[in-house]
Tab-separated table of C-alpha atoms in Angstrom:
chain	number	residue	atom	x	y	z
A	25	UNK	CA	-0.211	6.098	28.755
A	26	UNK	CA	1.126	3.416	28.917
A	27	UNK	CA	2.392	2.848	25.349
A	28	UNK	CA	3.702	6.112	26.326
A	29	UNK	CA	5.592	5.006	29.119
A	30	UNK	CA	6.930	1.949	26.677
A	31	UNK	CA	7.872	4.440	23.984
A	32	UNK	CA	9.569	6.270	26.260
A	33	UNK	CA	11.631	2.706	27.947
A	34	UNK	CA	12.488	1.614	23.979
A	35	UNK	CA	14.024	5.279	23.354
A	36	UNK	CA	16.055	4.401	26.368
A	37	UNK	CA	17.219	0.469	25.288
A	38	UNK	CA	17.529	1.865	21.786
A	39	UNK	CA	20.140	4.998	23.104
A	40	UNK	CA	22.046	2.325	25.903
A	41	UNK	CA	22.602	-0.097	23.258
A	42	UNK	CA	23.534	2.562	20.367
A	43	UNK	CA	25.509	3.962	22.411
A	44	UNK	CA	27.113	0.502	23.851
A	45	UNK	CA	28.007	-0.265	20.040
A	46	UNK	CA	29.756	2.940	19.398
A	47	UNK	CA	31.610	2.238	22.304
A	48	UNK	CA	32.761	-1.925	20.755
A	49	UNK	CA	33.140	-0.489	17.623
A	50	UNK	CA	30.651	-1.935	15.858
A	51	UNK	CA	30.711	-1.028	11.850
A	52	UNK	CA	27.456	1.713	12.353
A	53	UNK	CA	28.028	0.822	15.765
A	54	UNK	CA	24.988	3.057	16.537
A	55	UNK	CA	22.418	1.697	14.186
A	56	UNK	CA	23.294	-2.022	14.728
A	57	UNK	CA	23.413	-1.621	19.085
A	58	UNK	CA	20.348	0.281	19.508
A	59	UNK	CA	18.281	-2.400	16.625
A	60	UNK	CA	19.967	-5.254	18.716
A	61	UNK	CA	19.514	-4.178	22.156
A	62	UNK	CA	15.976	-2.663	21.771
A	63	UNK	CA	14.996	-6.460	19.201
A	64	UNK	CA	15.478	-8.495	22.527
A	65	UNK	CA	13.807	-6.479	25.158
A	66	UNK	CA	10.552	-7.005	22.213
A	67	UNK	CA	11.921	-11.156	22.080
A	68	UNK	CA	11.628	-10.760	25.855
A	69	UNK	CA	8.656	-8.752	26.958
A	70	UNK	CA	6.164	-7.868	23.475
A	71	UNK	CA	5.679	-4.570	25.251
A	72	UNK	CA	8.463	-2.140	22.531
A	73	UNK	CA	6.596	0.694	20.813
A	74	UNK	CA	7.763	3.209	18.661
A	75	UNK	CA	4.941	5.735	17.579
A	76	UNK	CA	4.158	6.469	13.648
A	77	UNK	CA	4.166	10.465	14.555
A	78	UNK	CA	7.831	9.547	16.180
A	79	UNK	CA	8.415	7.653	12.336
A	80	UNK	CA	7.359	10.540	10.672
A	81	UNK	CA	9.814	13.535	12.601
A	82	UNK	CA	12.164	10.273	12.324
A	83	UNK	CA	12.137	10.163	8.450
A	84	UNK	CA	12.387	13.881	8.053
A	85	UNK	CA	14.976	15.232	10.085
A	86	UNK	CA	16.581	11.965	8.212
A	87	UNK	CA	15.747	13.884	5.385
A	88	UNK	CA	16.477	16.719	5.877
A	89	UNK	CA	20.317	15.538	6.519
A	90	UNK	CA	19.964	14.692	3.580
A	91	UNK	CA	19.033	17.641	2.007
A	92	UNK	CA	21.303	18.922	4.011
A	93	UNK	CA	24.519	17.953	1.778
A	94	UNK	CA	23.030	18.203	-1.627
A	95	UNK	CA	24.544	22.381	-3.013
A	96	UNK	CA	24.620	23.994	-6.432
A	97	UNK	CA	27.530	21.776	-7.465
A	98	UNK	CA	25.982	18.510	-6.520
A	99	UNK	CA	22.518	19.392	-8.331
A	100	UNK	CA	24.370	19.306	-11.593
A	101	UNK	CA	26.726	16.320	-11.123
A	102	UNK	CA	22.783	14.063	-10.373
A	103	UNK	CA	22.899	14.306	-13.869
A	104	UNK	CA	25.576	11.667	-14.190
A	105	UNK	CA	23.872	9.160	-11.960
A	106	UNK	CA	21.355	8.012	-14.514
A	107	UNK	CA	23.339	5.156	-15.843
A	108	UNK	CA	24.082	4.091	-11.978
A	109	UNK	CA	19.672	4.632	-11.311
A	110	UNK	CA	19.498	1.828	-15.289
A	111	UNK	CA	21.957	-0.439	-14.310
A	112	UNK	CA	19.898	-0.891	-10.470
A	113	UNK	CA	16.997	-0.773	-11.666
A	114	UNK	CA	17.669	-3.623	-14.717
A	115	UNK	CA	19.067	-5.728	-11.368
A	116	UNK	CA	15.962	-5.447	-8.965
A	117	UNK	CA	14.415	-6.791	-11.134
A	118	UNK	CA	16.476	-10.257	-12.068
A	119	UNK	CA	17.237	-10.637	-8.826
A	120	UNK	CA	13.920	-10.232	-7.816
A	121	UNK	CA	12.615	-13.386	-11.241
A	122	UNK	CA	15.647	-14.990	-10.166
A	123	UNK	CA	15.366	-15.424	-6.538
A	124	UNK	CA	11.778	-15.683	-6.293
A	125	UNK	CA	11.800	-18.308	-8.603
A	126	UNK	CA	14.264	-20.239	-6.512
A	127	UNK	CA	12.508	-19.518	-3.605
A	128	UNK	CA	9.228	-20.945	-5.436
A	129	UNK	CA	11.512	-24.019	-6.424
A	130	UNK	CA	13.919	-24.773	-3.360
A	131	UNK	CA	11.637	-23.441	-0.589
A	132	UNK	CA	8.562	-24.199	-0.985
A	133	UNK	CA	6.904	-20.866	-0.652
A	134	UNK	CA	3.527	-20.342	-3.762
A	135	UNK	CA	5.740	-18.024	-6.638
A	136	UNK	CA	3.773	-14.587	-5.001
A	137	UNK	CA	4.659	-15.153	-1.687
A	138	UNK	CA	8.006	-15.725	-2.733
A	139	UNK	CA	8.127	-13.140	-5.309
A	140	UNK	CA	6.767	-10.273	-3.645
A	141	UNK	CA	9.528	-11.018	-0.932
A	142	UNK	CA	12.546	-10.771	-2.776
A	143	UNK	CA	10.999	-6.811	-4.203
A	144	UNK	CA	13.280	-4.559	-2.061
A	145	UNK	CA	10.343	-2.234	-1.195
A	146	UNK	CA	8.759	-1.901	2.696
A	147	UNK	CA	7.844	-4.733	4.693
A	148	UNK	CA	4.459	-3.579	4.551
A	149	UNK	CA	3.894	-2.200	0.936
A	150	UNK	CA	5.003	-5.469	0.178
A	151	UNK	CA	2.540	-7.062	3.069
A	152	UNK	CA	0.077	-5.542	2.081
A	153	UNK	CA	-0.062	-5.935	-1.913
A	154	UNK	CA	0.719	-9.634	-1.914
A	155	UNK	CA	-2.171	-10.133	0.092
A	156	UNK	CA	-3.996	-8.504	-2.960
A	157	UNK	CA	-2.270	-11.351	-5.474
A	158	UNK	CA	-3.000	-14.606	-3.113
A	159	UNK	CA	0.162	-14.190	-1.835
A	160	UNK	CA	1.018	-15.057	2.500
A	161	UNK	CA	1.383	-11.261	3.584
A	162	UNK	CA	2.802	-12.749	6.882
A	163	UNK	CA	5.460	-14.875	5.036
A	164	UNK	CA	6.275	-11.525	3.041
A	165	UNK	CA	6.327	-9.476	5.971
A	166	UNK	CA	8.884	-11.533	7.868
A	167	UNK	CA	11.402	-12.005	4.928
A	168	UNK	CA	11.071	-8.723	4.157
A	169	UNK	CA	12.375	-7.568	7.598
A	170	UNK	CA	15.106	-10.315	8.003
A	171	UNK	CA	16.552	-8.963	4.300
A	172	UNK	CA	16.687	-6.015	6.273
A	173	UNK	CA	18.113	-7.362	9.909
A	174	UNK	CA	20.990	-8.912	7.105
A	175	UNK	CA	21.674	-5.382	5.309
A	176	UNK	CA	22.425	-4.096	8.341
A	177	UNK	CA	24.481	-6.664	10.083
A	178	UNK	CA	26.389	-7.766	7.763
A	179	UNK	CA	26.748	-4.746	4.984
A	180	UNK	CA	28.597	-2.064	7.234
A	181	UNK	CA	31.281	-4.968	7.782
A	182	UNK	CA	31.530	-5.941	4.555
A	183	UNK	CA	32.018	-2.487	2.314
A	184	UNK	CA	35.185	-1.399	5.487
A	185	UNK	CA	36.792	-5.046	4.357
A	186	UNK	CA	36.331	-4.408	0.478
A	187	UNK	CA	37.469	-1.015	1.017
A	188	UNK	CA	40.072	-1.215	3.925
A	189	UNK	CA	41.933	2.417	2.714
A	190	UNK	CA	38.343	4.062	4.095
A	191	UNK	CA	38.868	6.513	7.388
A	192	UNK	CA	37.167	4.276	9.706
A	193	UNK	CA	34.539	7.241	11.211
A	194	UNK	CA	33.407	8.588	7.660
A	195	UNK	CA	34.107	11.296	6.549
A	196	UNK	CA	35.750	10.880	3.485
A	197	UNK	CA	32.357	13.067	1.708
A	198	UNK	CA	29.977	14.485	4.476
A	199	UNK	CA	32.117	15.834	7.076
A	200	UNK	CA	36.147	17.064	4.681
A	201	UNK	CA	32.803	18.758	2.512
A	202	UNK	CA	31.091	20.172	4.747
A	203	UNK	CA	33.813	21.632	6.209
A	204	UNK	CA	35.023	23.403	2.919
A	205	UNK	CA	31.669	23.830	1.408
A	206	UNK	CA	28.977	24.573	4.041
A	207	UNK	CA	27.635	27.930	3.570
A	208	UNK	CA	24.656	27.995	6.238
A	209	UNK	CA	26.592	28.015	9.293
A	210	UNK	CA	23.720	29.998	11.471
A	211	UNK	CA	21.367	28.171	14.084
A	212	UNK	CA	18.394	30.608	11.742
A	213	UNK	CA	19.879	29.558	8.981
A	214	UNK	CA	19.730	25.302	10.093
A	215	UNK	CA	16.105	26.058	11.048
A	216	UNK	CA	14.835	27.952	8.675
A	217	UNK	CA	16.770	24.398	6.306
A	218	UNK	CA	14.436	22.196	8.789
A	219	UNK	CA	11.244	24.545	8.330
A	220	UNK	CA	11.509	23.372	4.268
A	221	UNK	CA	12.222	19.679	5.235
A	222	UNK	CA	9.043	19.736	7.779
A	223	UNK	CA	6.486	21.202	5.392
A	224	UNK	CA	7.536	19.308	2.290
A	225	UNK	CA	7.849	16.520	4.075
A	226	UNK	CA	4.575	16.516	5.464
A	227	UNK	CA	2.957	17.368	2.611
A	228	UNK	CA	4.393	14.660	1.264
A	229	UNK	CA	3.478	12.180	3.339
A	230	UNK	CA	-0.450	13.201	3.734
A	231	UNK	CA	-0.744	12.852	0.092
A	232	UNK	CA	-0.041	8.748	0.781
A	233	UNK	CA	3.470	9.040	-1.268
A	234	UNK	CA	5.377	5.596	-0.257
A	235	UNK	CA	8.722	7.157	2.508
A	236	UNK	CA	7.376	10.471	1.618
A	237	UNK	CA	8.069	12.111	4.736
A	238	UNK	CA	11.601	11.145	3.973
A	239	UNK	CA	11.439	12.138	-0.211
A	240	UNK	CA	9.794	15.276	1.640
A	241	UNK	CA	11.741	17.226	3.241
A	242	UNK	CA	15.133	16.048	0.999
A	243	UNK	CA	13.359	18.093	-1.893
A	244	UNK	CA	12.692	20.792	0.835
A	245	UNK	CA	16.085	20.965	2.950
A	246	UNK	CA	17.271	20.168	-0.733
A	247	UNK	CA	16.321	23.734	-2.387
A	248	UNK	CA	16.547	25.763	0.766
A	249	UNK	CA	20.413	24.751	0.518
A	250	UNK	CA	20.864	24.863	-3.852
A	251	UNK	CA	19.500	28.502	-3.168
A	252	UNK	CA	21.359	30.141	0.360
A	253	UNK	CA	23.976	27.318	1.126
A	254	UNK	CA	24.383	23.438	2.590
A	255	UNK	CA	24.358	23.671	6.254
A	256	UNK	CA	26.079	21.998	8.443
A	257	UNK	CA	23.882	19.036	10.521
A	258	UNK	CA	24.849	18.885	13.686
A	259	UNK	CA	27.212	15.673	14.376
A	260	UNK	CA	24.595	14.960	17.726
A	261	UNK	CA	21.689	15.131	15.518
A	262	UNK	CA	23.367	12.002	13.546
A	263	UNK	CA	23.526	10.180	16.221
A	264	UNK	CA	20.652	9.765	17.980
A	265	UNK	CA	18.724	9.379	14.226
A	266	UNK	CA	20.462	6.361	14.052
A	267	UNK	CA	19.983	5.104	17.368
A	268	UNK	CA	16.370	5.616	16.736
A	269	UNK	CA	16.642	4.370	13.237
A	270	UNK	CA	17.389	0.811	15.531
A	271	UNK	CA	15.034	1.338	17.564
A	272	UNK	CA	12.824	1.790	15.006
A	273	UNK	CA	14.362	-1.800	13.416
A	274	UNK	CA	14.735	-4.013	16.650
A	275	UNK	CA	10.997	-3.630	17.602
A	276	UNK	CA	9.949	-5.025	13.985
A	277	UNK	CA	11.266	-8.811	15.746
A	278	UNK	CA	8.648	-10.856	17.145
A	279	UNK	CA	7.996	-14.027	17.775
A	280	UNK	CA	6.646	-14.776	14.586
A	281	UNK	CA	10.468	-14.939	13.408
A	282	UNK	CA	11.871	-17.793	15.374
A	283	UNK	CA	8.365	-19.558	16.067
A	284	UNK	CA	8.646	-19.551	11.584
A	285	UNK	CA	12.305	-19.423	11.616
A	286	UNK	CA	13.042	-22.859	10.580
A	287	UNK	CA	10.651	-23.676	6.973
A	288	UNK	CA	12.240	-20.274	6.355
A	289	UNK	CA	15.553	-21.187	6.755
A	290	UNK	CA	15.945	-22.358	3.198
A	291	UNK	CA	14.309	-18.663	1.729
A	292	UNK	CA	16.205	-16.523	4.462
A	293	UNK	CA	19.672	-18.464	2.899
A	294	UNK	CA	18.603	-17.795	-0.789
A	295	UNK	CA	17.920	-14.828	-0.411
A	296	UNK	CA	21.109	-13.649	1.835
A	297	UNK	CA	23.033	-14.880	-1.330
A	298	UNK	CA	21.126	-12.429	-3.561
A	299	UNK	CA	21.471	-10.025	-1.411
A	300	UNK	CA	25.104	-10.176	-1.766
A	301	UNK	CA	25.358	-12.091	-4.901
A	302	UNK	CA	23.305	-9.221	-6.176
A	303	UNK	CA	25.452	-6.123	-4.260
A	304	UNK	CA	28.480	-7.736	-5.755
A	305	UNK	CA	27.580	-7.706	-9.187
A	306	UNK	CA	25.862	-4.208	-9.184
A	307	UNK	CA	27.849	-2.471	-7.732
A	308	UNK	CA	30.986	-3.108	-9.661
A	309	UNK	CA	29.520	-2.724	-12.803
A	310	UNK	CA	28.357	0.709	-11.350
A	311	UNK	CA	31.653	1.503	-10.468
A	312	UNK	CA	33.095	0.262	-13.903
A	313	UNK	CA	30.099	3.270	-15.778
A	314	UNK	CA	29.481	6.476	-13.542
A	315	UNK	CA	33.230	5.907	-11.558
A	316	UNK	CA	32.029	6.200	-7.912
A	317	UNK	CA	33.556	4.727	-5.269
A	318	UNK	CA	33.758	1.701	-3.521
A	319	UNK	CA	32.023	2.334	-0.715
A	320	UNK	CA	29.095	4.696	-2.082
A	321	UNK	CA	28.352	1.489	-5.099
A	322	UNK	CA	27.913	-0.354	-2.645
A	323	UNK	CA	25.213	1.084	-1.107
A	324	UNK	CA	23.469	2.239	-4.171
A	325	UNK	CA	23.317	-1.399	-4.969
A	326	UNK	CA	22.172	-2.920	-1.188
A	327	UNK	CA	18.146	-2.781	-1.032
A	328	UNK	CA	17.308	-1.297	2.363
A	329	UNK	CA	15.363	1.281	3.208
A	330	UNK	CA	16.345	5.367	2.301
A	331	UNK	CA	16.199	6.172	5.633
A	332	UNK	CA	18.640	3.703	6.669
A	333	UNK	CA	21.244	3.352	3.977
A	334	UNK	CA	21.021	6.905	4.259
A	335	UNK	CA	23.293	7.057	7.502
A	336	UNK	CA	24.808	4.338	6.953
A	337	UNK	CA	25.961	6.416	4.494
A	338	UNK	CA	26.922	9.156	6.296
A	339	UNK	CA	28.973	6.216	8.737
A	340	UNK	CA	31.212	4.639	6.500
A	341	UNK	CA	31.787	8.017	4.554
A	342	UNK	CA	30.283	7.467	1.024
A	343	UNK	CA	28.499	10.235	-1.417
A	344	UNK	CA	24.970	10.560	1.081
A	345	UNK	CA	23.235	12.574	-1.344
A	346	UNK	CA	24.445	10.020	-4.258
A	347	UNK	CA	23.089	7.206	-2.501
A	348	UNK	CA	19.690	8.708	-1.647
A	349	UNK	CA	18.352	9.679	-4.415
A	350	UNK	CA	19.185	6.692	-5.984
A	351	UNK	CA	17.564	4.566	-3.646
A	352	UNK	CA	14.755	7.049	-4.281
A	353	UNK	CA	14.290	6.430	-7.216
A	354	UNK	CA	14.053	2.538	-6.963
A	355	UNK	CA	11.503	2.268	-4.137
A	356	UNK	CA	9.583	4.332	-6.632
A	357	UNK	CA	10.259	1.896	-8.991
A	358	UNK	CA	9.591	-0.901	-6.968
A	359	UNK	CA	6.483	0.079	-5.625
A	360	UNK	CA	5.110	1.632	-9.393
A	361	UNK	CA	5.900	-0.981	-12.040
A	362	UNK	CA	7.064	-4.747	-9.746
A	363	UNK	CA	2.984	-5.296	-8.856
A	364	UNK	CA	2.950	-5.115	-12.326
A	365	UNK	CA	5.264	-7.022	-13.543
A	366	UNK	CA	5.015	-9.296	-10.843
A	367	UNK	CA	0.887	-9.971	-11.981
A	368	UNK	CA	2.220	-10.731	-15.680
A	369	UNK	CA	4.506	-12.976	-14.905
A	370	UNK	CA	1.722	-14.797	-12.697
A	371	UNK	CA	-0.794	-14.677	-15.562
A	372	UNK	CA	1.568	-16.543	-17.927
A	373	UNK	CA	2.239	-19.202	-15.189
A	374	UNK	CA	-1.994	-20.159	-15.914
A	375	UNK	CA	-1.955	-19.022	-11.115
A	376	UNK	CA	-3.954	-15.356	-12.331
């Protein structure tokens, strides 16, 4: 009962912070405001709570949001993303190896810890795998969470600065195209889409697929929209998703970040340089080869979570389906291949 009360309090703090962030016109204000509010609350009390079941629901609703944008024309256009996918995945590998080895030589971390800390996967996934290779799972988790915090705080204003001609509230790809292409406008159609999203999302989740709830929901809702027409996704629900997503990230901020901050200062600085250098270089290549707009290319190149990057894409007016599809490819690539590549590198270094 106590955990449930703290869960409700966490949501309330996230809602209040998200509302304040929107009022202050912060970039991605709802997500960032909720993250800061819950983060401060959790650092002060260590009582913030976010249930796993709520996280799964959040992923399903976020996946449904992405899928609602996918019509037949969008599905056909996905084949043009192959060059972007190749650039992204090769760049990810270069980023991981380059800055992981820099963390080893300059930051004092052992190679396994450094390489898994810079691998752009989920914090929990990379921490668990790192322990099997002799890495420090705690440090990997701290650096992985720090990476996401850096991204969500600084990437949205950077994108806005780089693309100042973009509408302030992100309507270029989302609301405008939805107004002209959405076919299903009945509440019943939207509920059927949510049902398809929930069924496939839960199937993928229980199969143990990484980020399975969101990926399954995206496939389920996208399939429905391809067959029956695109759906309008309520603006209020998108705002609630941003607040809840920010609240979840805020629960990851604990006192270990503060306690270990001094000895992780150099690795954090290396990681920050790596993130922004990687995003700038990769987005430039993607724009030149795939002719995507600046915001979409930058969000594709930013190594954040699928769910959060999709929500930021909606906020910044980028092409959300393309952002979600390429981040899904990135996550699959990292989870399946990065451990093998890191294992081979550690073997060549004589550490395994």
